[in-house]
XYZ file of C-alpha atoms in Angstrom:
604
model
C -6.643 21.829 -14.160
C -5.081 18.781 -12.459
C -5.814 15.138 -13.275
C -8.523 14.810 -10.639
C -10.392 17.789 -12.093
C -10.097 16.296 -15.600
C -11.568 12.999 -14.415
C -14.386 14.777 -12.579
C -15.174 16.728 -15.753
C -15.287 13.497 -17.763
C -17.678 11.893 -15.298
C -19.994 14.886 -15.695
C -20.332 14.434 -19.461
C -23.452 12.842 -20.977
C -22.949 9.124 -21.732
C -22.693 9.596 -25.525
C -20.111 12.403 -25.200
C -18.135 10.426 -22.661
C -18.050 7.389 -24.963
C -16.808 9.620 -27.777
C -13.992 10.949 -25.575
C -13.113 7.408 -24.468
C -12.926 6.255 -28.103
C -10.601 9.139 -28.962
C -8.408 8.342 -25.968
C -8.374 4.675 -27.004
C -7.229 5.581 -30.523
C -4.572 7.956 -29.163
C -3.144 5.355 -26.781
C -3.555 2.263 -28.963
C 0.148 2.162 -29.788
C 1.345 2.664 -26.213
C 3.109 -0.237 -24.568
C 2.224 0.989 -21.084
C -0.582 3.048 -19.582
C -0.272 3.944 -15.881
C -2.906 2.669 -13.491
C -5.276 5.209 -11.929
C -4.152 6.695 -8.629
C -0.544 7.063 -7.379
C 0.984 5.560 -10.531
C -0.758 8.090 -12.761
C 0.135 10.923 -10.356
C 3.795 9.854 -10.445
C 3.755 9.557 -14.257
C 2.627 13.160 -14.734
C 4.594 14.638 -11.826
C 7.006 17.391 -12.935
C 9.460 16.452 -10.164
C 13.116 15.982 -11.158
C 13.630 13.482 -8.341
C 10.687 11.295 -7.445
C 10.242 8.834 -4.574
C 7.600 6.277 -5.542
C 6.123 3.856 -3.029
C 7.475 5.275 0.201
C 5.048 3.171 2.231
C 5.025 -0.609 2.253
C 3.226 -1.736 -0.864
C 2.236 1.799 -1.875
C -1.312 1.482 -0.502
C -2.035 -1.961 -1.956
C -4.185 -3.040 0.951
C -6.283 -6.009 2.071
C -8.957 -6.351 4.746
C -7.370 -6.877 8.155
C -9.380 -10.099 8.659
C -7.976 -11.739 5.498
C -6.408 -15.071 6.560
C -2.712 -15.563 5.783
C -0.781 -18.727 6.561
C 2.650 -18.303 8.137
C 5.335 -20.911 8.473
C 6.346 -19.809 11.959
C 3.014 -18.927 13.644
C 0.373 -20.867 11.739
C -2.750 -19.084 10.538
C -2.805 -15.327 11.102
C -4.761 -12.396 9.654
C -3.474 -9.365 7.769
C -4.103 -7.411 10.956
C -2.047 -9.729 13.173
C 1.004 -10.220 10.926
C 4.336 -8.991 12.271
C 7.671 -8.111 10.696
C 9.689 -11.328 10.661
C 6.746 -13.632 9.992
C 7.329 -16.171 7.238
C 4.521 -16.270 4.668
C 4.494 -18.123 1.334
C 5.214 -16.848 -2.193
C 3.481 -17.858 -5.438
C 5.909 -20.769 -5.941
C 5.102 -22.093 -2.464
C 8.501 -21.084 -1.052
C 8.614 -19.228 2.282
C 9.399 -15.517 2.277
C 9.703 -12.905 5.018
C 7.420 -10.044 5.966
C 9.830 -7.108 5.978
C 7.463 -4.156 6.470
C 3.881 -3.331 7.439
C 1.642 -0.294 7.011
C -0.640 1.091 9.649
C -4.252 -0.017 9.532
C -6.445 2.487 7.685
C -9.787 2.556 5.878
C -9.417 3.329 2.153
C -12.059 5.408 0.407
C -12.661 2.792 -2.335
C -12.912 -0.924 -1.488
C -13.940 -3.909 -3.596
C -14.843 -7.556 -3.069
C -13.063 -9.782 -5.597
C -14.920 -13.040 -6.293
C -13.290 -16.027 -7.994
C -15.008 -18.839 -9.881
C -13.939 -21.289 -7.172
C -15.960 -19.366 -4.591
C -13.263 -17.404 -2.746
C -13.922 -13.746 -1.936
C -11.186 -11.267 -1.017
C -11.748 -7.656 0.093
C -9.114 -5.251 -1.252
C -8.615 -1.574 -2.026
C -8.689 -0.212 -5.586
C -4.881 -0.139 -5.875
C -4.137 -3.606 -4.533
C -2.217 -5.607 -7.117
C -2.926 -9.121 -8.325
C -0.821 -11.314 -10.599
C -3.170 -12.126 -13.483
C -3.226 -13.401 -17.046
C -5.709 -11.900 -19.501
C -7.701 -13.847 -22.087
C -5.356 -12.608 -24.845
C -2.295 -13.665 -22.852
C -3.736 -17.117 -22.228
C -4.345 -17.459 -25.964
C -0.735 -16.411 -26.603
C 0.481 -19.074 -24.188
C -1.405 -21.665 -26.201
C -0.130 -20.408 -29.571
C 3.481 -20.086 -28.368
C 3.650 -23.592 -26.903
C 5.884 -26.266 -28.432
C 2.886 -28.578 -28.896
C 0.972 -25.938 -30.876
C 3.992 -25.399 -33.160
C 4.369 -29.153 -33.716
C 0.668 -29.558 -34.514
C 0.793 -26.617 -36.913
C 3.839 -27.997 -38.737
C 2.184 -31.410 -39.005
C -0.999 -30.052 -40.592
C 0.322 -27.153 -42.672
C 1.745 -28.010 -46.129
C 5.210 -26.831 -47.044
C 5.390 -23.425 -48.733
C 8.625 -24.273 -50.528
C 7.864 -24.312 -54.299
C 10.098 -25.688 -57.039
C 10.393 -23.671 -60.261
C 11.425 -25.063 -63.703
C 14.607 -23.018 -63.836
C 15.729 -24.348 -60.420
C 14.288 -27.860 -59.943
C 16.210 -28.438 -56.674
C 15.120 -25.200 -55.044
C 12.241 -26.766 -53.087
C 14.384 -29.481 -51.511
C 17.111 -26.988 -50.700
C 14.606 -24.632 -49.101
C 13.253 -27.452 -46.949
C 16.751 -28.370 -45.785
C 17.520 -24.738 -45.046
C 14.333 -24.260 -43.047
C 14.902 -27.476 -41.107
C 18.414 -26.338 -40.137
C 17.350 -22.829 -39.171
C 17.471 -21.972 -35.464
C 14.358 -20.036 -34.576
C 14.270 -17.572 -31.692
C 10.700 -17.924 -30.512
C 8.897 -15.431 -28.335
C 8.556 -16.435 -24.708
C 4.982 -17.130 -23.569
C 3.604 -14.302 -21.412
C 3.657 -14.632 -17.645
C 1.268 -13.185 -15.054
C 1.501 -9.409 -14.602
C 0.595 -7.178 -11.670
C -2.789 -5.489 -12.174
C -4.765 -3.402 -9.720
C -8.196 -4.288 -8.432
C -9.548 -1.240 -10.277
C -7.916 -2.349 -13.546
C -9.414 -5.838 -13.175
C -12.859 -4.343 -12.515
C -12.567 -2.079 -15.577
C -11.520 -4.993 -17.841
C -13.473 -7.816 -16.200
C -14.740 -9.342 -19.442
C -13.129 -9.950 -22.833
C -16.187 -10.302 -25.017
C -18.083 -13.159 -23.425
C -14.997 -14.549 -21.700
C -13.756 -14.015 -18.177
C -10.723 -11.849 -18.801
C -8.525 -12.216 -15.722
C -7.195 -15.438 -14.259
C -4.934 -16.035 -11.258
C -2.465 -18.905 -11.404
C -2.792 -21.563 -8.726
C 0.117 -21.406 -6.293
C 2.787 -24.060 -6.073
C 2.824 -26.618 -3.293
C 3.831 -25.083 0.037
C 7.430 -25.805 0.924
C 7.246 -27.070 4.490
C 10.051 -28.575 6.622
C 11.444 -32.004 5.814
C 9.662 -35.060 7.200
C 8.112 -34.140 10.529
C 7.934 -36.497 13.500
C 4.192 -37.148 13.305
C 2.238 -39.146 15.929
C 1.499 -41.897 13.383
C 1.917 -42.801 9.716
C 0.068 -40.110 7.675
C -1.282 -42.654 5.156
C -2.819 -44.783 7.914
C -4.245 -41.667 9.561
C -5.729 -40.699 6.196
C -7.404 -44.115 5.912
C -8.998 -43.525 9.318
C -10.149 -39.997 8.384
C -11.761 -41.341 5.224
C -13.537 -44.429 6.562
C -12.528 -45.004 10.170
C -14.582 -45.444 13.318
C -14.858 -41.977 14.856
C -14.203 -43.213 18.435
C -11.962 -46.191 17.722
C -8.679 -46.773 15.810
C -10.373 -49.068 13.290
C -10.539 -48.640 9.523
C -12.933 -50.346 7.099
C -11.962 -51.399 3.590
C -12.714 -54.148 1.080
C -10.521 -57.207 1.463
C -9.049 -56.864 -2.046
C -8.020 -53.274 -1.265
C -6.315 -54.332 1.974
C -4.299 -56.809 -0.060
C -3.445 -54.109 -2.612
C -2.035 -51.536 -0.178
C -0.034 -54.185 1.779
C -0.145 -52.231 5.021
C 1.442 -53.848 8.128
C -0.789 -56.353 9.903
C -3.205 -54.737 12.377
C -3.770 -55.823 15.996
C -7.211 -57.289 15.240
C -9.889 -57.399 12.580
C -13.546 -58.188 12.151
C -15.878 -58.552 9.212
C -18.773 -56.172 8.667
C -22.086 -57.657 7.665
C -24.446 -56.571 4.920
C -21.870 -55.008 2.587
C -23.313 -56.911 -0.375
C -20.864 -56.179 -3.191
C -17.630 -57.602 -1.845
C -16.032 -58.870 1.375
C -15.457 -55.909 3.693
C -13.197 -55.973 6.768
C -12.567 -53.465 9.550
C -9.064 -53.651 10.978
C -7.970 -52.217 14.311
C -4.624 -50.350 14.442
C -3.524 -49.582 17.986
C -0.805 -47.331 16.562
C -3.581 -44.846 15.755
C -4.342 -44.265 19.445
C -1.580 -41.617 19.928
C -2.868 -39.287 17.208
C -6.486 -39.761 18.281
C -5.644 -38.871 21.874
C -2.900 -36.255 21.408
C -4.622 -34.319 18.604
C -8.113 -34.318 20.072
C -9.684 -35.874 16.982
C -11.296 -38.880 18.667
C -15.023 -38.471 18.094
C -14.355 -35.334 15.996
C -12.469 -36.099 12.802
C -10.158 -33.224 11.787
C -6.722 -32.801 10.193
C -4.421 -31.456 12.946
C -2.020 -28.575 12.150
C 0.981 -30.894 12.552
C -0.202 -32.857 9.506
C -1.142 -29.724 7.490
C 2.367 -28.387 8.155
C 4.233 -31.623 7.426
C 6.495 -32.258 4.439
C 5.203 -32.572 0.884
C 5.613 -36.381 0.932
C 3.770 -36.719 4.247
C 0.882 -34.486 3.130
C 0.554 -36.451 -0.118
C 0.488 -39.723 1.851
C -2.265 -38.297 4.061
C -4.294 -37.325 0.979
C -3.806 -40.769 -0.565
C -5.115 -42.419 2.603
C -8.224 -40.227 2.628
C -8.873 -40.811 -1.077
C -8.265 -44.575 -0.962
C -11.083 -45.034 1.567
C -13.472 -42.176 0.807
C -12.448 -40.819 -2.609
C -13.646 -41.747 -6.081
C -12.779 -41.069 -9.720
C -15.252 -39.662 -12.232
C -14.919 -42.218 -15.032
C -15.944 -39.834 -17.826
C -13.278 -37.213 -17.031
C -10.757 -38.814 -14.675
C -11.383 -36.123 -12.065
C -10.863 -36.977 -8.402
C -13.796 -36.505 -6.053
C -14.425 -36.721 -2.335
C -17.667 -36.183 -0.454
C -18.075 -35.706 3.300
C -20.950 -34.713 5.559
C -18.695 -33.009 8.127
C -18.197 -29.391 7.030
C -15.069 -28.636 9.055
C -13.398 -31.845 7.834
C -14.088 -31.065 4.163
C -12.576 -27.598 4.777
C -9.511 -29.297 6.270
C -9.257 -31.465 3.135
C -9.552 -28.325 0.999
C -6.656 -26.741 2.902
C -4.626 -29.932 2.471
C -5.284 -29.964 -1.296
C -4.534 -26.244 -1.653
C -1.255 -26.677 0.212
C -0.304 -29.322 -2.355
C -0.845 -26.809 -5.170
C -4.236 -28.204 -6.196
C -7.165 -26.003 -7.256
C -10.294 -26.740 -5.234
C -13.926 -25.764 -4.830
C -16.462 -27.024 -2.285
C -20.022 -27.640 -3.468
C -22.787 -28.347 -0.959
C -26.027 -30.269 -1.428
C -28.571 -29.121 1.171
C -30.063 -32.467 2.181
C -31.111 -31.010 5.542
C -33.516 -28.665 3.764
C -35.608 -31.682 2.721
C -35.154 -33.734 5.870
C -33.803 -32.193 9.105
C -32.498 -35.608 10.139
C -30.121 -35.694 7.161
C -26.687 -34.059 7.115
C -25.712 -31.839 4.203
C -23.350 -33.334 1.609
C -20.121 -31.435 0.877
C -18.083 -32.382 -2.173
C -14.724 -31.431 -3.730
C -13.861 -32.352 -7.316
C -10.281 -31.712 -8.407
C -7.609 -32.523 -10.968
C -3.927 -33.015 -10.252
C -0.849 -34.544 -11.852
C 0.046 -35.986 -8.425
C -0.988 -39.588 -7.676
C -4.021 -38.961 -5.479
C -4.429 -42.701 -4.713
C -2.346 -45.743 -3.837
C -5.083 -48.186 -4.766
C -4.323 -49.228 -8.337
C -7.987 -49.646 -9.329
C -8.556 -45.944 -8.588
C -5.160 -44.623 -9.678
C -5.579 -46.235 -13.118
C -8.702 -44.134 -13.731
C -7.248 -40.802 -12.546
C -6.574 -38.178 -15.245
C -3.070 -36.964 -14.346
C -2.589 -34.695 -17.398
C -5.645 -32.409 -17.376
C -5.940 -29.167 -19.342
C -4.304 -26.092 -17.744
C -7.610 -24.268 -17.294
C -8.749 -27.107 -15.037
C -5.735 -27.119 -12.753
C -3.671 -23.935 -13.110
C -6.117 -21.034 -13.043
C -8.825 -19.419 -11.001
C -10.943 -16.869 -12.860
C -12.135 -13.501 -11.542
C -15.915 -13.443 -11.983
C -16.840 -10.238 -10.119
C -15.332 -7.112 -8.570
C -18.059 -5.399 -6.552
C -17.889 -2.178 -4.499
C -18.291 -2.708 -0.763
C -18.539 -0.467 2.258
C -15.001 0.646 3.245
C -13.396 -1.599 5.860
C -10.076 -1.401 7.793
C -7.149 -2.576 5.669
C -3.391 -2.836 5.727
C -0.545 -3.835 3.418
C 2.610 -5.875 3.884
C 5.933 -5.978 2.076
C 7.612 -9.333 1.472
C 11.028 -10.286 0.122
C 9.908 -12.938 -2.378
C 11.505 -12.759 -5.830
C 8.324 -11.636 -7.577
C 6.951 -9.674 -4.571
C 4.015 -12.100 -4.323
C 2.502 -13.784 -1.297
C -0.437 -16.118 -0.653
C -3.685 -15.167 1.054
C -6.880 -16.936 2.015
C -7.606 -20.508 3.039
C -6.914 -21.744 -0.501
C -3.679 -19.759 -0.973
C -4.538 -17.190 -3.655
C -1.597 -15.414 -5.277
C -1.490 -11.647 -4.714
C 1.212 -9.016 -5.250
C 2.692 -6.167 -3.232
C 4.787 -4.042 -5.606
C 5.504 -0.718 -13.400
C 6.099 2.730 -13.364
C 9.802 2.288 -14.186
C 9.182 0.103 -17.250
C 6.488 2.407 -18.584
C 8.597 5.564 -18.293
C 11.583 3.923 -19.995
C 9.468 2.577 -22.873
C 7.262 5.624 -23.420
C 8.769 8.840 -22.025
C 12.591 8.639 -22.210
C 15.352 8.095 -24.786
C 18.266 6.896 -22.635
C 17.434 5.021 -19.436
C 19.494 3.317 -16.758
C 17.508 0.865 -14.638
C 19.295 -0.303 -11.489
C 19.024 -2.986 -8.818
C 21.603 -3.420 -6.072
C 22.247 -7.057 -7.058
C 22.350 -8.059 -10.710
C 20.604 -11.395 -10.111
C 17.487 -9.477 -9.019
C 17.160 -7.980 -12.504
C 16.451 -11.353 -14.072
C 14.373 -14.465 -13.479
C 10.690 -14.779 -12.637
C 9.343 -11.386 -11.654
C 12.629 -9.617 -12.583
C 12.424 -6.156 -14.124
C 14.159 -7.279 -17.362
C 11.423 -9.854 -17.904
C 8.730 -7.242 -17.198
C 10.362 -4.790 -19.633
C 10.572 -7.366 -22.443
C 6.979 -8.430 -21.882
C 5.752 -4.820 -22.164
C 7.983 -4.260 -25.190
C 6.249 -7.230 -26.841
C 9.432 -8.723 -28.233
C 12.979 -9.729 -27.306
C 14.194 -8.156 -30.550
C 16.881 -5.603 -29.782
C 17.765 -7.143 -26.404
C 21.301 -8.191 -25.613
C 22.057 -10.072 -22.418
C 25.778 -9.337 -22.612
C 26.934 -7.123 -19.706
C 25.466 -4.684 -19.268
C 22.097 -6.075 -20.474
C 20.591 -3.560 -22.933
C 17.323 -3.224 -24.811
C 17.226 -1.130 -28.012
C 13.586 -0.664 -28.976
C 12.203 -0.311 -32.502
C 11.480 3.402 -31.877
C 15.100 4.146 -30.916
C 15.035 4.040 -27.102
C 18.017 2.568 -25.258
C 17.409 0.955 -21.865
C 20.424 -0.282 -19.933
C 20.121 -2.521 -16.880
C 22.786 -2.198 -14.202
C 23.746 -3.136 -10.670
C 26.089 -1.894 -7.950
C 26.575 -4.736 -5.499
C 29.448 -3.137 -3.616
C 30.229 0.521 -3.010
C 32.356 1.699 -5.932
C 30.525 -0.403 -8.524
C 28.369 2.620 -9.329
C 31.427 4.292 -10.870
C 31.164 1.887 -13.827
C 28.347 4.142 -15.057
C 30.342 7.390 -14.771
C 30.282 9.630 -17.825
C 27.309 7.918 -19.462
C 24.474 10.380 -19.907
C 20.938 9.203 -19.379
C 17.682 11.141 -19.131
C 16.049 8.567 -16.822
C 17.738 7.041 -13.795
C 15.374 4.472 -12.285
C 16.513 2.684 -9.137
C 14.329 -0.203 -8.038
C 14.321 -0.988 -4.287
C 16.417 2.125 -3.749
C 16.788 1.611 0.013
C 19.022 -1.389 -0.699
C 21.598 1.103 -2.091
C 23.913 3.289 -0.041
C 23.191 7.019 -0.199
C 26.617 7.700 -1.741
C 25.805 5.350 -4.622
C 22.452 6.992 -5.317
C 23.815 10.544 -5.245
C 26.746 9.569 -7.514
C 24.395 8.033 -10.100
C 22.088 11.073 -9.940
C 25.031 13.261 -10.981
C 25.001 11.786 -14.503
C 21.342 12.436 -15.315
C 21.344 14.756 -18.348
C 20.380 14.860 -22.041
C 21.543 16.316 -25.361
C 18.078 16.095 -26.929
C 16.130 19.350 -26.987
C 12.792 19.044 -25.233
C 13.625 15.747 -23.533
C 12.967 15.989 -19.812
C 15.258 14.292 -17.298
C 14.282 12.645 -14.055
C 15.334 10.257 -11.310
C 12.824 7.774 -9.948
C 13.562 5.987 -6.689
C 11.055 3.148 -6.439
C 11.187 1.546 -3.040
C 9.498 0.437 0.133
C 10.660 1.131 3.690
C 14.301 0.207 4.446
C 14.856 -3.280 5.833
C 18.341 -2.445 7.170
C 20.318 0.615 8.267
C 21.828 0.843 4.743
C 18.622 2.494 3.519
C 17.935 4.817 6.451
C 19.154 7.772 4.354
C 15.806 7.803 2.544
C 14.063 9.441 5.510
C 16.246 12.591 5.820
C 16.510 12.928 2.018
C 12.698 12.991 1.758
C 12.064 14.330 5.250
C 9.009 16.506 4.406
C 7.169 13.389 3.203
C 8.602 10.672 5.473
C 9.676 12.269 8.765
C 6.626 12.579 11.023
C 8.470 15.182 13.142
C 9.205 17.497 10.188
C 8.036 21.075 10.983
C 6.598 21.604 7.491
C 5.286 18.231 6.271
C 4.458 17.705 2.586
C 1.447 15.949 1.123
C 1.876 12.981 -1.264
C 2.716 14.330 -4.721
C 3.500 17.854 -3.447
C 6.530 19.545 -5.059
C 9.395 20.951 -2.983
C 12.592 22.680 -4.171
C 16.009 21.955 -2.653
C 19.510 23.393 -2.997
C 22.387 21.004 -2.336
C 25.810 22.299 -1.329
C 28.996 20.517 -0.350
C 27.975 20.726 3.291
C 24.211 20.476 3.438
C 20.883 20.477 1.669
C 18.423 23.355 1.997
C 14.717 23.392 1.266
């Protein structure tokens, strides 16, 4: 009976029996550091193959609807279906990264619609991966923060107790504790989880379990040669005359911003509260004419794609004329009746790394002569205003849950739709999707096998720097291990787990470096992004896979996506039955084949 048959049998059980089986499975796996996700990862985990290629297609089937919008740095807004190899998209930190591979468009059997608390909806297959934090991980972040430790020390009495025989013991203990250097656990970071996993663990008690970190500000080119000053253009977008380069503002505010003198000005009547002047800036004419926004206020792509400083200046202009601050919370707020302009403002805010949500008040439902009111309320540490009376009220240090996280509120089955996957070269394999730049992921199996199924493991990347840092496999391994105890960063970095497993991390930047690992037996050889290695390096390393422990299986796992240079082209002939479309006897995914390798050739 294979895994699929086991799952089908479980689904056929009565609910009470199934719950009993699930409880037993939960107890049996409670101590495991890693449980493979359903689908290809589970199939690979239980595969009896001695040499396993995992993820031979870009992203391993982690697909998104072809109409999902994706912003590129080189071709503006595209869809998943229109992306090309060489396009520059954006990673979770806002930095540009390259699309290095694409899958064909196909329609998966299981598709879901992922809904976030800020209103976005993304259609993805069951195996698509998202970078999320769980409720427990968010609580750990809070408890492992420096502020939490300081607050705890300030409120918790000392546990050092003096005894009559040693009256100075308490003071000495305090001095000793104060001088001690503590090695604190690192707060958890977002991990890749499939759509199916998120659906299965959607709630943690009454809490929303999964959150997605808000992306960093998009890294665009340095200051762009814009038609006019972005701050002045923002003033016009917020409270300018739609057909004329004139901007209205209270006299005291004009004095506060100290903008260059306009060509002309006139006073509006009936403003009541304070003197109000409209000033005409002829320098606005170029952007109104060239960008086609005269009579139709919009934010042109040239301004959305400008530098960080220019985009912030544009936002400040909009907020100074048409934005407000909620006095009770310090939140920024802007309301507009023009739907496409409020969506432009949302894109501008999202590109600055700010979490947004549009709410609409249907005024037209009560009176057809009224326009609907669209509003965005947001928090940011950036100065959203230049006007001091507004900036002084802004809360620039809000709680993380207000500014850093979107929460998954639903994962609902939908009718299958055409999807595709891309591979990018960002450090953490992430890229941004949707109009508000939601972080998603396109790549573990390696970590799980090393921590649960093997005694001696060698985990390789071509370049050593790729083992570390945000999204590096060392960080993932330590997170799953639950502790840095037993880890040594001295070359080669090695983790010795509490249950006696030894995991060594290595690299082979140049041909010949692989010989450093000669003579060292290991029962798991795991090569991440294997197509970045030369074939000679891979075959040499495979020659040292062996064990002295009775009953311990040995295996090689080559985890990779399609080659991005000729260095990795060897992967196709080595796994020809699975990868070569012209092979006379093609193999199905997961099918076993036996090979004999001689000095001259390899025979199936």
